Coordinates of C-alpha atoms in Angstrom, one line a residue:
X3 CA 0.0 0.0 0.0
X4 CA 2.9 2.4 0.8
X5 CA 4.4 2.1 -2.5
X6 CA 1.2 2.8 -3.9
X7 CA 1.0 6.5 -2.1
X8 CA 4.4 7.3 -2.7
X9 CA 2.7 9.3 -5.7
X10 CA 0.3 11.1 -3.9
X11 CA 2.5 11.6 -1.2
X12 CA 5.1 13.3 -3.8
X13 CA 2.7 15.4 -5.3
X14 CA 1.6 16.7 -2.0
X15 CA 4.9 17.5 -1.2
X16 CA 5.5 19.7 -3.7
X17 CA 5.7 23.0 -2.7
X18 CA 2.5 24.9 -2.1
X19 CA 0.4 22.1 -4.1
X20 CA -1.4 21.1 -0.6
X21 CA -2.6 24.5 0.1
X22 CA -3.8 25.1 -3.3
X23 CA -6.0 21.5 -3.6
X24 CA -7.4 22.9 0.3
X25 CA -7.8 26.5 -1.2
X26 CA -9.6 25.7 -4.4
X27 CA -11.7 22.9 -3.0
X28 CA -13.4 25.4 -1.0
X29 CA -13.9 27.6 -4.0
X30 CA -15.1 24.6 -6.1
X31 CA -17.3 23.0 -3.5
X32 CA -19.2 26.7 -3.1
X33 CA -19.4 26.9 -6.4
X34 CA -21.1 23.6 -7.4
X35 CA -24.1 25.1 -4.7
X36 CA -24.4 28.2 -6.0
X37 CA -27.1 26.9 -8.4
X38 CA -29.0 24.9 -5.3
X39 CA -28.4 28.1 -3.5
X40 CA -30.0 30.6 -6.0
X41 CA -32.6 27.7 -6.4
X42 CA -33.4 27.9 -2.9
X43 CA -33.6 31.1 -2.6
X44 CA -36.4 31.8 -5.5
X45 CA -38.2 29.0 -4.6
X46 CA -38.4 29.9 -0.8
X47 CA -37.4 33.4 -0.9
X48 CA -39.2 35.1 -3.6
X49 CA -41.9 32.4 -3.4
X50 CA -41.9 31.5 -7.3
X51 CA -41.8 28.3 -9.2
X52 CA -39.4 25.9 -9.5
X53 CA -39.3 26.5 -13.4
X54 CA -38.4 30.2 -12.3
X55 CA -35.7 28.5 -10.5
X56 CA -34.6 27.0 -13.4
X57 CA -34.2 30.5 -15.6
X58 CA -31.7 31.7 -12.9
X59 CA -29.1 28.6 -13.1
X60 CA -29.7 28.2 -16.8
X61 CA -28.7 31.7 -16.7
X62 CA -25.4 31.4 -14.4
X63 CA -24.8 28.3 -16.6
X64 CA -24.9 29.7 -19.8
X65 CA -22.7 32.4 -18.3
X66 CA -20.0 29.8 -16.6
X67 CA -20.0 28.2 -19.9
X68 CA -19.5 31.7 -22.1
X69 CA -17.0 32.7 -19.6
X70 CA -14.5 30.2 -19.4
X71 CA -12.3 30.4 -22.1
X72 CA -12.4 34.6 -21.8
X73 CA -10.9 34.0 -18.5
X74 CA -8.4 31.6 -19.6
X75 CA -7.7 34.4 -22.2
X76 CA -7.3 37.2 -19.3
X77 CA -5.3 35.2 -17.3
X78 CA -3.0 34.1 -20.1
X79 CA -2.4 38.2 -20.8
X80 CA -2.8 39.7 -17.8
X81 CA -1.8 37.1 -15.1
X82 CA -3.5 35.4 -12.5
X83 CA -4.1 37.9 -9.1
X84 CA -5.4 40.5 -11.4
X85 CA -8.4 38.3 -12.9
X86 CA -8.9 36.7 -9.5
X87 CA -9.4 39.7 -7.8
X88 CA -11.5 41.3 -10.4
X89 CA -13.5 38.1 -10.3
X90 CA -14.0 38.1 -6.6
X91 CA -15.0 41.7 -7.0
X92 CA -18.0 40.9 -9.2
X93 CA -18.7 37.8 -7.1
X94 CA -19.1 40.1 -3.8
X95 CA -21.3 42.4 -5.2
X96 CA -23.5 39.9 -6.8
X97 CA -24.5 37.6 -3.5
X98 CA -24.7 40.4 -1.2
X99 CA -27.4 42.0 -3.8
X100 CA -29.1 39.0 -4.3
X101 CA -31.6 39.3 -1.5
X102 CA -32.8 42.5 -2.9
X103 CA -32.5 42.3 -6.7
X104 CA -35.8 41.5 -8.4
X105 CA -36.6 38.7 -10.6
X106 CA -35.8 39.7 -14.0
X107 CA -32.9 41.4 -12.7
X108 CA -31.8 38.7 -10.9
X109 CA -31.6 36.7 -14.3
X110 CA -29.6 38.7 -15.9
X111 CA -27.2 39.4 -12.6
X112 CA -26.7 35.7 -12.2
X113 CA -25.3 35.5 -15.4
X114 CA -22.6 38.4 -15.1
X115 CA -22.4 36.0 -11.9
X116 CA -21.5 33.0 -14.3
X117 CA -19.6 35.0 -16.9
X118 CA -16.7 36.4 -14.5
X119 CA -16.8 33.4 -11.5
X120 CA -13.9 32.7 -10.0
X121 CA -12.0 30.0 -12.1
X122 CA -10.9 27.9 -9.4
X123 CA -10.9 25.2 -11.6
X124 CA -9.2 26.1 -14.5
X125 CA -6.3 27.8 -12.4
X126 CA -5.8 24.8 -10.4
X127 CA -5.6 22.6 -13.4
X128 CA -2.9 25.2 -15.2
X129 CA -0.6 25.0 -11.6
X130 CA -1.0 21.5 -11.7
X131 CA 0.5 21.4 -15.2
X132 CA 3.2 24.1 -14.5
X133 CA 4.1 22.6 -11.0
X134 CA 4.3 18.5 -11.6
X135 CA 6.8 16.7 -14.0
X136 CA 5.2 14.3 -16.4
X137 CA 5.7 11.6 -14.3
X138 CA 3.6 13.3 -11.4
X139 CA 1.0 15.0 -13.7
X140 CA -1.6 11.6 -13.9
X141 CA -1.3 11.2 -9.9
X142 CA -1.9 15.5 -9.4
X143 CA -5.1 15.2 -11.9
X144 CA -6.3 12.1 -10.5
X145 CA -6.5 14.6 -6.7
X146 CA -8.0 17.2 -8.8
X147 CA -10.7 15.2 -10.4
X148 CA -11.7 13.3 -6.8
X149 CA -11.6 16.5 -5.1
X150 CA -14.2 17.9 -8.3
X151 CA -15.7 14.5 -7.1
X152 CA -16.1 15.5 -3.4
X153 CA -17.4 19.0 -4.3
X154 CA -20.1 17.8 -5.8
X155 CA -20.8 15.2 -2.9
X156 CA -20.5 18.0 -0.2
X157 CA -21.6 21.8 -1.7
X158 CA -25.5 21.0 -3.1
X159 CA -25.8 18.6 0.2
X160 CA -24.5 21.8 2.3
X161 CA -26.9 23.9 0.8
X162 CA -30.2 22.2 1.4
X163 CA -29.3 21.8 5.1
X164 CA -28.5 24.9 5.7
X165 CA -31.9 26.0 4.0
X166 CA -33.9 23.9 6.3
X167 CA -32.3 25.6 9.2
X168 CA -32.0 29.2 7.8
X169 CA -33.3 31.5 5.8
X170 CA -32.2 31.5 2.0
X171 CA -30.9 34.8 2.1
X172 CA -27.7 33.8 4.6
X173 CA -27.5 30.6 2.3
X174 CA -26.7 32.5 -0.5
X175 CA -24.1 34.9 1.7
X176 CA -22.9 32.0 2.9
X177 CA -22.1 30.5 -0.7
X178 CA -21.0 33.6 -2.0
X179 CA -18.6 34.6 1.3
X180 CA -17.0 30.7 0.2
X181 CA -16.7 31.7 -3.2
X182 CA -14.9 35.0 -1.9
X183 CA -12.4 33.0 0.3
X184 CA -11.7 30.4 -1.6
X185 CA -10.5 33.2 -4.8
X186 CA -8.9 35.2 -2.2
X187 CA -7.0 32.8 -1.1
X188 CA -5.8 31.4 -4.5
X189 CA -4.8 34.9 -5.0
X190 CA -2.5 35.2 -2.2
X191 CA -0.9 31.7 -3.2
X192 CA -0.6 33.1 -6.3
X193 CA 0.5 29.6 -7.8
X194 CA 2.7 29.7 -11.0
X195 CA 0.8 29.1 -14.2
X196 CA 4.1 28.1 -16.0
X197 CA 6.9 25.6 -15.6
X198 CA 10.2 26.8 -15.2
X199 CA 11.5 25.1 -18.3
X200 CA 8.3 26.2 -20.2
X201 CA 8.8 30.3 -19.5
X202 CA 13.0 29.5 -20.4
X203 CA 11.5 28.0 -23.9
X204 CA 9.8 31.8 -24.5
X205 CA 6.2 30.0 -23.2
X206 CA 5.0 34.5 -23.3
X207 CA 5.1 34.0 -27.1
X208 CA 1.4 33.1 -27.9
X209 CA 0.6 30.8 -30.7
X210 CA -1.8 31.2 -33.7
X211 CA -5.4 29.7 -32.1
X212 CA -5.3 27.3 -35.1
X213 CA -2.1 25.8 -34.4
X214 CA -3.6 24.2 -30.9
X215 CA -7.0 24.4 -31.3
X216 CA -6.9 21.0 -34.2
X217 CA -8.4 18.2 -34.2
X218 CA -6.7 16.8 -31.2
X219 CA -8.1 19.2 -28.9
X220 CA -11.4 19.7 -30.4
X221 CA -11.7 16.0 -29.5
X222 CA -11.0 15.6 -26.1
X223 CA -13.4 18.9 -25.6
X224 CA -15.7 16.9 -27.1
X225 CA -14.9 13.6 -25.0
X226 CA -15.1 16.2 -21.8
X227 CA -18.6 17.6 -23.1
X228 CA -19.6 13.9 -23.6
X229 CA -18.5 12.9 -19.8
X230 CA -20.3 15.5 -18.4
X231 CA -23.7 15.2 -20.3
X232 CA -23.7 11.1 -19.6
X233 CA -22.7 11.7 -15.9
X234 CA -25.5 14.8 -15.5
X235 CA -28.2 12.4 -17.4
X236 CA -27.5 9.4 -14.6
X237 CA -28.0 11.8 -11.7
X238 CA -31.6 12.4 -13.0
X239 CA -32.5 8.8 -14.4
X240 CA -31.7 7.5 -10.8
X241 CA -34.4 9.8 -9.6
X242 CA -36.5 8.9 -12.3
X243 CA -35.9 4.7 -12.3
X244 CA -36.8 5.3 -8.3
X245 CA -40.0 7.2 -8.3
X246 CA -41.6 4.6 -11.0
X247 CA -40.6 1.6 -8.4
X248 CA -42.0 4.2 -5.1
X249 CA -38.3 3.9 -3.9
X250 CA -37.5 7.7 -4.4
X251 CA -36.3 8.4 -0.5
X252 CA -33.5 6.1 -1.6
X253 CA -31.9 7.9 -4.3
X254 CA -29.4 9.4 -2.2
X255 CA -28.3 6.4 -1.3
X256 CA -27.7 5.6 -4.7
X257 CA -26.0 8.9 -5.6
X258 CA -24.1 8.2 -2.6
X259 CA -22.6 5.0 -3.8
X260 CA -22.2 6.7 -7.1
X261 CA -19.9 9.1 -5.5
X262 CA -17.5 7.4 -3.1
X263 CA -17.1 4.8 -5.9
X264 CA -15.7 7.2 -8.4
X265 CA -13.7 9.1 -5.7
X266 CA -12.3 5.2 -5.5
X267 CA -11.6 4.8 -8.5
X268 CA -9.8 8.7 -9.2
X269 CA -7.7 7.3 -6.0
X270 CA -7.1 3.8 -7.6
X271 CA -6.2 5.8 -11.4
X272 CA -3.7 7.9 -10.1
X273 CA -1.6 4.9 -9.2
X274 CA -1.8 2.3 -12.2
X275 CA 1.5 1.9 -13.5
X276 CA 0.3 3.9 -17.4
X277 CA -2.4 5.5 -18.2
X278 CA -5.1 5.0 -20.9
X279 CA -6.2 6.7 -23.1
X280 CA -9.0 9.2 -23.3
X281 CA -11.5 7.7 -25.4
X282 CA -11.2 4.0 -24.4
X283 CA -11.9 5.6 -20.8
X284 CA -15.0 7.3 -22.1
X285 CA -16.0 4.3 -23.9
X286 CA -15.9 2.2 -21.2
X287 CA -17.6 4.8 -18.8
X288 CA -20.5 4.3 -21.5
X289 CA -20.4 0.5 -21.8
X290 CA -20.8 0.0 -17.9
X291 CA -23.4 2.7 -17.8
X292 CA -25.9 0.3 -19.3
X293 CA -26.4 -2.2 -16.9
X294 CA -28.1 -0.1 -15.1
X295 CA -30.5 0.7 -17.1
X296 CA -31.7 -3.1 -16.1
X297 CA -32.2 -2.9 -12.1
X298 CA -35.4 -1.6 -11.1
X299 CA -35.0 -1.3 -7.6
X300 CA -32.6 0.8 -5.2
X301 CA -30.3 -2.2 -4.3
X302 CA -29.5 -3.5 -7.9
X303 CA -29.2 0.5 -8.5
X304 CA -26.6 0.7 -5.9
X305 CA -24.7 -2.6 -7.3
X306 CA -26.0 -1.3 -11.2
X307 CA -23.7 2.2 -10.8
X308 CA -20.2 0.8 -9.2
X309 CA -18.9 0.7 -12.9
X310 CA -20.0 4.1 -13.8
X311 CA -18.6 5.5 -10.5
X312 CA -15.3 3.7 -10.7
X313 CA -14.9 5.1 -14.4
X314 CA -15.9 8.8 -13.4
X315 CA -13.1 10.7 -11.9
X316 CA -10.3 8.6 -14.4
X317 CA -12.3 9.7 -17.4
X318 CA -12.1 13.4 -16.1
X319 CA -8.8 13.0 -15.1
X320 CA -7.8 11.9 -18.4
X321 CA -9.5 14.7 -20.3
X322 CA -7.7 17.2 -18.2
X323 CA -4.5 15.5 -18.5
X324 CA -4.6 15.5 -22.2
X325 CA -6.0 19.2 -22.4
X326 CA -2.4 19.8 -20.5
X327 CA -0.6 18.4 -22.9
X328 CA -1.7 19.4 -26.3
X329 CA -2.4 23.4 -25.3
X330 CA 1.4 25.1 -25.6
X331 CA 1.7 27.2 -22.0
X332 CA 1.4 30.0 -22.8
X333 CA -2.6 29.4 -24.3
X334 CA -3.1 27.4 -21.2
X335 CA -5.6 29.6 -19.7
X336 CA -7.8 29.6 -22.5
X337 CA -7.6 26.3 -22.7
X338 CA -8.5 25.0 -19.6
X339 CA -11.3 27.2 -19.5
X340 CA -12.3 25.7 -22.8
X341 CA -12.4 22.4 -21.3
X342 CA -14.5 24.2 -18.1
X343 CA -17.1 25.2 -20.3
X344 CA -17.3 22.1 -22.8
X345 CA -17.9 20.5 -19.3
X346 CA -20.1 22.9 -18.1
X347 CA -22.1 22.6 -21.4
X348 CA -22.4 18.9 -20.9
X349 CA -24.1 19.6 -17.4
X350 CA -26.3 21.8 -18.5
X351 CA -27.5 19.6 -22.0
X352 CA -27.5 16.1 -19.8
X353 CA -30.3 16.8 -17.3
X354 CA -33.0 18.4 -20.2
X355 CA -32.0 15.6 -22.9
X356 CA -32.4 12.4 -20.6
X357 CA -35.8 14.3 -18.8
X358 CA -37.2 14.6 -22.5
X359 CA -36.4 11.4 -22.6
X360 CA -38.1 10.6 -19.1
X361 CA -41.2 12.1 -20.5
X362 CA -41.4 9.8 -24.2
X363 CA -40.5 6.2 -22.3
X364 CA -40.1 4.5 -19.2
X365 CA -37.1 5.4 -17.5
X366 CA -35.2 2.5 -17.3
X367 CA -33.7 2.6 -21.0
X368 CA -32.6 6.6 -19.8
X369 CA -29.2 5.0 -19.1
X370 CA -28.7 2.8 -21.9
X371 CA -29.8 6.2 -24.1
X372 CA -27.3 8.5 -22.2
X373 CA -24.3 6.2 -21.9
X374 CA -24.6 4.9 -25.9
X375 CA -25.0 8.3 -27.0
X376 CA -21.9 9.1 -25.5
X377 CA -19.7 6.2 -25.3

C-alpha cells in the first residue's frame, strides 16, 4: 500500500500544491451550490416556481460556460491575481445584492455572476500542469478530479441543510462569502501558471489559435462535453428509475454509492502503472453505464452504478491531462477554461436531454440512451 501512495505523497509535497488543492476545493465546493443556493432562494425566498428556479441557473450556466475560455484568455495576458481579484469583486457584489434584486434582474445578474466566477478550476488545473513533472502529472489530476468529485458530494448537500435551518438569504451569503475566500485565497498563493522550463523556452510568445485548437483538442473537448452530459443524465434517471418503483427516498443512497465509488476509483487511477487513453476511458464509462438501465429497484441501482462510478473521476482526469498536454503554455488559460465550459455545457445539456427522454418512455432505458449516446 505504501508504495502505492508514494505518488500522492510526492505530489503533495510539492511545494504549495497542498494549500492550493485545500484552497480551491473550497472555491469549487461553493461553487457547485451556488445553483441549489439561487434555487433555494427563489423558490423559498421570492416564493416562485421551481421553473423560475430553473431561468436563474440556466442563466449562471450559460454564463459559466461563455465565460470560461475569456478567463483563460485574461489570465494568459494579464496574469492570475489580477483576474482573480476582479473576479471576486464581481462575485461580492453579486450575492450580497441578491436578497434585494428583483426577478428579471436577478436573471440577468446571475449570469454576469457565471460570466466572470472565480475559475478555481481552471487555475488549479494550469498549476498542476506548471508545477508537476510528467511523471507526477496523472497522480496531481487524478486529486484534482476526486476533489471535483467530493465538491459535488459536499456543496449542493451543504446547501439544502442549511436551508432547512435558515433563511435563503444567509444561504446564498454563505455560498458567496466561500466563493470569496476560496479566490482570495488562491490569489495570495498566487500559484505559478508556468513551468520553469516552459517560460526558459519563450512559453509568453502566444501561438496562432489554429495551431492548438486542431483536431486533437477539439476531440477531447468533445470527449469532456460527452462525460459531463452522460454523468448529468445518470444523476436524474436515478431519480427517475426510483420514483416509478415508489423507492425515491432512496436515491441518495444511490447517488451516494455513485460518488464514493468514483472518488475510488480517481484514487485507484492515479496509481496504475500507465495511463489509458482518453476515449477508451470514455467508452468504457458508456459501456458499464448500461447495466443499469436493467435494475429496477434501489439495491441493484446501488450494485448497477459501481462501474460508472469507478470510471468517473479517471475519465475526467484523463481529459484534463490530455487538455495539458496538447495546449502550448502560454494558451493554457484559454484552454483550460475551454475544457470548463465544454464540461459545463455537458451539465447543462445532460439533465433536459435524458428528462425529455423521461417524459417519451419508461425510464429504465434513460441509461442505456445517455451512456450509448456518448460512449
Amino acid at each position: 500500500m505504501t508504495s502505492y501512495l508514494t505518488g500522492y505523497r510526492q505530489v503533495l509535497a510539492l511545494p504549495g500544491m497542498a494549500s492550493l488543492l485545500g484552497v480551491s476545493m473550497l472555491a469549487r465546493t461553493a461553487i457547485t451550490a451556488d445553483v441549489m443556493a439561487l434555487t433555494m432562494y427563489v423558490v423559498l425566498g421570492l416564493d416562485m416556481s421551481y421553473a423560475a428556479a430553473g431561468g436563474v441557473a440556466a442563466a449562471l450556466t450559460a454564463g459559466l460556460a461563455l465565460g470560461g475560455p475569456l478567463l483563460g484568455r485574461l489570465i494568459d495576458r494579464r496574469g492570475l491575481r489580477t483576474v482573480l481579484l476582479g473576479t471576486v469583486a464581481v462575485q461580492v457584489v453579486f450575492w450580497l445584492s441578491v436578497p434585494v434584486l428583483p426577478y428579471g434582474t436577478l436573471l440577468g445578474a446571475a449570469f454576469a455572476a457565471g460570466l466572470l466566477m472565480v475559475p478555481a478550476q481552471p487555475v488549479t488545473r494550469q498549476a498542476i500542469a506548471a508545477m508537476t513533472t510528467a511523471g507526477q502529472r496523472r497522480a496531481a489530476f487524478a486529486l484534482e478530479s476526486v476533489q471535483g468529485e467530493l465538491s459535488y458530494m459536499v456543496g449542493p448537500a451543504v446547501v439544502i441543510l442549511g436551508a432547512a435551518k435558515m433563511s435563503p438569504d444567509v444561504v446564498a451569503w454563505g455560498v458567496g462569502a466561500a466563493i470569496v475566500v476560496g479566490g482570495v485565497g488562491i490569489a495570495v498563493l498566487n500559484p505559478p501558471l508556468r513551468g520553469e522550463d516552459e517560460a526558459a523556452a519563450g512559453a509568453t510568445v502566444r501561438p496562432p489559435r489554429r495551431s492548438w485548437l486542431g483536431h486533437r483538442m477539439i476531440a477531447v473537448l468533445a470527449m469532456g462535453f460527452g462525460t459531463t452530459t452522460l454523468l448529468s443524465g445518470v444523476d436524474l434517471a436515478i431519480v427517475a428509475t426510483l420514483e416509478e418503483a415508489g423507492q425515491v427516498s432512496w436515491a441518495a443512497v444511490v447517488v451516494a454509492v455513485f460518488g464514493v465509488t468514483s472518488v475510488a476509483g480517481g484514487l485507484m487511477y492515479g496509481v496504475l502503472p500507465r495511463p489509458f487513453p482518453t476515449w477508451l476511458l470514455l467508452g468504457l464509462l458508456g459501456l458499464v453505464t448500461v447495466p443499469a438501465g436493467l435494475a429496477h429497484d434501489w439495491p441493484w441501482l446501488c450494485v448497477a452504478v459501481i462501474g460508472t462510478g469507478l470510471l468517473t473521476a479517471p475519465t475526467l482526469s484523463a481529459v484534463a491531462d490530455a487538455v495539458s498536454r496538447l495546449a502550448p503554455a502560454s494558451v493554457r488559460g484559454e484552454a483550460t477554461g475551454l475544457q470548463s465550459s465544454a464540461q459545463s455545457a455537458g451539465f447543462a445539456l445532460g439533465s433536459p436531454m435524458v428528462g425529455v427522454a423521461i417524459d417519451a418512455s419508461v425510464p429504465w432505458p434513460l441509461y442505456t440512451f445517455d451512456g450509448a449516446g456518448e460512449g
